[in-house]
XYZ file of C-alpha atoms in Angstrom:
361
model
C 6.481 -9.432 21.190
C 3.719 -6.921 20.513
C 0.942 -6.398 17.963
C 0.507 -3.963 15.111
C -1.552 -1.395 17.008
C 0.854 -1.117 19.938
C 3.818 -0.838 17.560
C 2.075 1.948 15.616
C 1.472 3.857 18.846
C 5.138 3.534 19.841
C 6.268 4.799 16.450
C 3.835 7.712 16.554
C 5.184 8.727 19.977
C 8.775 8.728 18.671
C 9.961 5.664 20.607
C 12.461 3.922 18.332
C 14.664 0.852 18.784
C 17.657 -0.115 16.614
C 16.283 -3.462 15.378
C 12.768 -4.594 14.424
C 11.192 -7.754 13.104
C 7.834 -7.288 11.356
C 6.319 -10.642 10.445
C 2.971 -12.318 9.803
C 0.291 -13.090 7.277
C -0.876 -9.527 6.615
C 1.644 -7.896 4.251
C -0.334 -4.642 4.153
C 0.273 -4.091 7.884
C 3.975 -4.853 7.453
C 4.175 -2.265 4.672
C 2.113 0.239 6.642
C 4.279 -0.068 9.761
C 7.432 0.216 7.648
C 6.100 3.377 6.000
C 5.056 4.911 9.328
C 8.455 4.151 10.842
C 10.310 5.598 7.850
C 8.259 8.806 7.971
C 8.561 9.248 11.736
C 12.247 8.317 11.992
C 13.701 9.865 8.833
C 11.386 12.842 8.383
C 12.215 14.921 5.303
C 15.253 12.745 4.587
C 13.090 9.638 4.010
C 13.914 9.406 0.306
C 17.671 9.380 0.967
C 17.853 7.575 4.304
C 15.861 4.442 3.460
C 17.251 1.414 1.666
C 15.622 -1.943 0.926
C 17.409 -5.177 0.109
C 16.442 -8.779 -0.590
C 17.483 -10.903 2.383
C 18.301 -13.804 0.061
C 20.897 -11.729 -1.784
C 23.130 -10.841 1.181
C 24.338 -12.851 4.173
C 23.782 -11.220 7.546
C 27.416 -10.041 7.963
C 27.142 -8.225 4.608
C 23.784 -6.739 5.625
C 25.322 -5.364 8.811
C 28.264 -4.017 6.817
C 25.789 -2.199 4.545
C 24.040 -0.810 7.611
C 27.300 0.675 8.951
C 28.214 2.385 5.673
C 28.115 6.183 5.816
C 25.270 8.097 4.177
C 26.284 11.484 2.778
C 22.712 12.644 2.157
C 20.899 11.849 5.426
C 21.916 11.907 9.106
C 19.969 8.715 9.815
C 19.679 5.397 8.029
C 16.867 2.839 7.809
C 17.616 -0.530 6.242
C 14.785 -2.907 5.279
C 15.677 -6.586 4.850
C 12.951 -8.645 3.154
C 12.497 -12.392 3.735
C 15.903 -13.121 5.308
C 16.559 -16.903 5.116
C 18.154 -16.899 8.579
C 14.763 -16.122 10.181
C 12.326 -18.201 8.131
C 11.447 -21.861 8.815
C 13.902 -24.306 7.280
C 12.869 -26.605 4.458
C 12.517 -30.314 5.123
C 15.759 -31.015 3.243
C 17.771 -28.531 5.260
C 16.268 -29.872 8.517
C 17.304 -33.405 7.605
C 20.794 -32.241 6.622
C 21.156 -30.401 9.895
C 19.753 -33.214 12.050
C 21.672 -33.386 15.294
C 22.940 -29.796 15.011
C 21.476 -26.965 17.098
C 21.902 -24.672 14.089
C 24.197 -24.983 11.049
C 27.202 -22.644 10.788
C 25.587 -20.213 8.334
C 25.016 -16.477 8.167
C 22.884 -16.674 11.319
C 25.713 -18.192 13.325
C 27.235 -16.990 16.572
C 29.589 -14.403 15.082
C 26.859 -12.730 13.024
C 24.467 -12.793 15.985
C 27.140 -11.296 18.248
C 27.779 -8.554 15.704
C 24.063 -7.713 15.508
C 23.885 -7.638 19.299
C 26.835 -5.222 19.463
C 25.095 -2.976 16.917
C 21.919 -2.928 19.015
C 23.801 -2.178 22.230
C 25.800 0.588 20.568
C 22.719 2.294 19.126
C 20.822 1.990 22.385
C 23.569 3.839 24.222
C 22.639 7.143 22.553
C 19.546 9.266 22.971
C 18.117 7.887 19.710
C 19.480 5.329 17.228
C 21.349 6.719 14.215
C 20.740 3.445 12.361
C 17.691 1.170 12.317
C 17.343 -2.238 10.715
C 13.963 -3.847 9.967
C 13.683 -7.534 9.123
C 10.420 -8.363 7.320
C 9.056 -11.844 6.726
C 5.739 -13.604 6.163
C 6.798 -16.579 8.319
C 9.465 -16.994 10.988
C 11.012 -19.799 13.032
C 10.984 -18.928 16.726
C 13.794 -21.429 17.363
C 16.257 -19.405 15.318
C 19.076 -17.701 17.170
C 18.379 -14.390 15.448
C 14.703 -14.464 16.379
C 15.531 -14.998 20.038
C 18.018 -12.124 19.915
C 15.527 -9.758 18.295
C 12.850 -10.752 20.794
C 15.211 -10.012 23.675
C 17.130 -6.957 22.437
C 14.982 -5.498 19.645
C 11.250 -5.376 18.945
C 9.270 -8.205 17.363
C 5.877 -7.224 15.920
C 3.336 -9.754 14.702
C 1.235 -8.483 11.786
C -1.557 -11.041 11.610
C -4.691 -10.672 9.435
C -7.281 -8.529 11.186
C -10.764 -9.742 12.016
C -13.778 -8.570 13.985
C -13.037 -5.875 16.537
C -9.439 -5.408 15.395
C -10.532 -4.885 11.795
C -13.193 -2.380 12.873
C -10.607 -0.507 14.908
C -8.187 -0.432 11.968
C -10.895 1.058 9.704
C -11.713 3.755 12.268
C -8.025 4.557 12.815
C -7.393 4.769 9.057
C -10.264 7.220 8.645
C -9.248 9.240 11.696
C -5.870 9.915 10.054
C -7.799 11.395 7.117
C -9.965 13.511 9.412
C -13.027 11.333 8.698
C -15.265 8.915 10.605
C -17.768 6.197 9.762
C -21.208 5.643 11.218
C -21.891 2.205 12.816
C -24.347 1.102 10.131
C -21.830 1.934 7.389
C -19.074 0.054 9.209
C -21.298 -2.998 9.588
C -22.172 -2.875 5.888
C -18.499 -2.881 5.030
C -17.740 -5.754 7.416
C -20.713 -7.804 6.185
C -19.144 -7.875 2.731
C -16.628 -10.380 4.084
C -13.723 -8.393 2.638
C -10.760 -8.292 5.019
C -8.067 -7.597 2.431
C -6.587 -4.357 3.721
C -5.388 -3.236 0.283
C -8.958 -3.507 -0.977
C -10.435 -1.832 2.107
C -7.983 1.065 2.019
C -8.923 1.729 -1.609
C -12.611 1.588 -0.646
C -12.131 4.034 2.228
C -10.127 6.370 0.004
C -12.985 6.348 -2.497
C -15.589 7.110 0.186
C -13.497 10.015 1.465
C -13.164 11.401 -2.064
C -16.935 11.156 -2.548
C -17.743 13.258 0.524
C -18.358 16.901 -0.234
C -16.550 19.849 1.327
C -17.205 19.973 5.050
C -18.572 16.405 5.171
C -16.679 14.148 7.569
C -18.931 11.119 8.117
C -19.220 8.095 5.839
C -22.801 6.858 5.935
C -24.334 3.487 5.087
C -25.856 5.111 1.988
C -22.402 6.041 0.713
C -21.101 2.485 1.237
C -24.147 0.963 -0.470
C -23.718 3.322 -3.393
C -19.993 2.999 -3.966
C -18.897 -0.423 -2.675
C -16.805 -2.177 -5.339
C -16.988 -5.788 -6.276
C -14.836 -6.668 -9.238
C -15.719 -3.371 -10.913
C -12.081 -2.220 -10.737
C -10.918 -4.775 -13.316
C -13.805 -3.740 -15.587
C -12.735 -0.091 -15.373
C -9.218 -1.130 -16.397
C -10.700 -2.955 -19.415
C -12.817 0.065 -20.281
C -9.812 2.400 -20.065
C -7.711 0.022 -22.168
C -10.323 0.344 -24.917
C -10.281 4.152 -24.668
C -6.474 4.231 -24.750
C -6.618 2.204 -27.985
C -9.139 4.628 -29.506
C -11.936 2.005 -29.409
C -14.955 3.925 -28.150
C -17.300 1.147 -29.342
C -15.487 -1.391 -27.143
C -15.568 0.981 -24.150
C -19.330 1.435 -24.558
C -19.732 -2.343 -24.792
C -17.906 -2.818 -21.470
C -20.073 -0.097 -19.938
C -23.209 -1.882 -21.162
C -22.008 -5.132 -19.569
C -21.455 -3.360 -16.254
C -24.893 -1.732 -16.310
C -27.042 -4.522 -17.756
C -25.049 -7.674 -17.060
C -23.593 -6.949 -13.634
C -26.256 -4.396 -12.672
C -23.687 -1.992 -11.293
C -24.934 1.386 -10.135
C -24.080 4.073 -12.755
C -22.917 6.503 -10.068
C -20.545 3.925 -8.632
C -19.052 3.283 -12.070
C -18.659 7.034 -12.561
C -16.737 7.519 -9.341
C -14.496 4.523 -10.075
C -13.788 6.094 -13.465
C -12.884 9.410 -11.800
C -10.625 7.619 -9.308
C -8.953 5.695 -12.118
C -8.099 8.791 -14.159
C -6.770 10.549 -11.067
C -4.456 7.562 -10.548
C -3.515 7.654 -14.231
C -2.499 11.304 -13.880
C -0.386 10.364 -10.865
C 1.222 7.509 -12.810
C 1.859 9.808 -15.789
C 3.524 12.363 -13.509
C 5.749 9.676 -11.965
C 6.657 8.444 -15.447
C 7.525 11.994 -16.602
C 9.612 12.563 -13.472
C 11.438 9.260 -14.168
C 10.500 7.809 -10.791
C 11.449 4.091 -10.838
C 8.364 1.839 -11.392
C 9.244 -0.098 -8.218
C 8.291 2.994 -6.198
C 4.940 3.551 -7.927
C 2.819 1.314 -5.630
C 3.926 3.299 -2.584
C 3.600 6.678 -4.302
C 0.131 5.910 -5.683
C -1.102 3.917 -2.687
C -2.120 0.885 -4.769
C -1.115 -2.762 -5.089
C 1.940 -3.571 -7.245
C -0.130 -5.242 -9.992
C -2.434 -2.202 -10.168
C 0.561 0.143 -10.304
C 1.985 -1.853 -13.221
C -1.296 -1.573 -15.123
C -1.507 2.163 -14.447
C 2.096 2.615 -15.573
C 1.315 0.884 -18.865
C -1.932 2.750 -19.488
C -0.443 6.139 -18.634
C 1.799 5.924 -21.703
C -1.291 6.184 -23.901
C -2.284 9.602 -22.516
C -0.415 12.886 -22.349
C -0.316 14.758 -19.050
C -2.304 17.593 -20.641
C -5.048 15.269 -21.904
C -5.355 13.612 -18.476
C -5.644 17.005 -16.782
C -8.352 18.007 -19.273
C -10.189 14.710 -18.739
C -10.201 15.155 -14.962
C -11.441 18.743 -15.274
C -14.249 17.569 -17.539
C -15.194 14.753 -15.142
C -15.332 17.259 -12.288
C -17.703 19.443 -14.291
C -19.804 16.396 -15.149
C -19.875 15.417 -11.475
C -21.341 18.831 -10.638
C -24.018 18.362 -13.314
C -24.927 14.964 -11.825
C -25.193 16.316 -8.285
C -27.319 19.263 -9.390
C -29.688 17.004 -11.337
C -28.853 18.390 -14.770
C -27.896 14.958 -16.101
C -28.549 11.448 -14.798
C -25.576 9.162 -14.006
C -26.291 6.777 -16.905
C -26.217 9.567 -19.457
C -23.193 11.087 -17.758
C -21.209 7.871 -18.267
C -21.859 7.850 -22.021
C -20.953 11.542 -22.230
C -17.793 10.906 -20.193
C -16.593 8.062 -22.421
C -17.210 10.061 -25.600
C -15.333 13.089 -24.267
C -12.438 10.986 -22.930
C -12.198 9.338 -26.358
C -12.134 12.776 -28.025
C -9.519 14.214 -25.654
C -7.265 11.148 -25.800
C -7.143 11.332 -29.610
C -5.516 14.768 -29.278
C -2.434 13.434 -27.491
């Protein structure tokens, strides 16, 4: 058994095994490892070579049958199995029913385990596996036959919530992949917030990177102080809902609450608004291209609930109006940075112009 960081290094170096188990209390790390493995293993064929199934829907023999099926569009295949019941802890009722038995004769029985072991041995015989299976689960039972097999013949990776040094290292690694770095004081400011939700932190880091000008590579404490989000994101959704409904008065009311009631920095609100409309344009493009909504969180790099909100809001704007809005916000950003308009005034101008452009859809 290894940790997230070691597994990521193995994947980056191109060392693959036929069977993985990613488990633990940090779903973001499980998703991140899965994405890294899919990119590294499948390359350009990722869209065609990856398949995800619900572990509750198929017994293990059927899962392995699906894994062996030919793929006409990709030379390699990656199968993700979410929350398989034959790896998770048993309920109290099932434990009582199975009292006295080592393990009930279910889909995790000896025949299925032997078949999985044969698959692993077969794929290991080549230079690189042509098939990979990933089991993903929040909780696992180490006494299960399948867990013991995966620990011995595959690779088991624990994705536990990150704290302290490990969280700091994750932040630095995330930024390094974007070609950025963070000064110690800025990192401490971020850690002092008490936020260790990686979805939230990744969105924060993405925002800081977007704020940096051309040629700037270091996130400073000043940037974090200026842009750090509390619950401002939900307020921006509310504000945009009002604009999408043609209610400029309501949008200005929400803005007033953010400025006077919550005492949010105008510049921070402005950059959250810019980020939001960039995401809306991405959601609108995915909608126009008929990309299934289930893929939107991954494509946009946001949580599923945020992707659903963006999908709904994007219907209220045309692609052309969103492109015009973003161009206007970029021009307004330049006016803020050159001192031609203060951030508070810029926000009121932005909402009025967005309202005007959205009415033209």
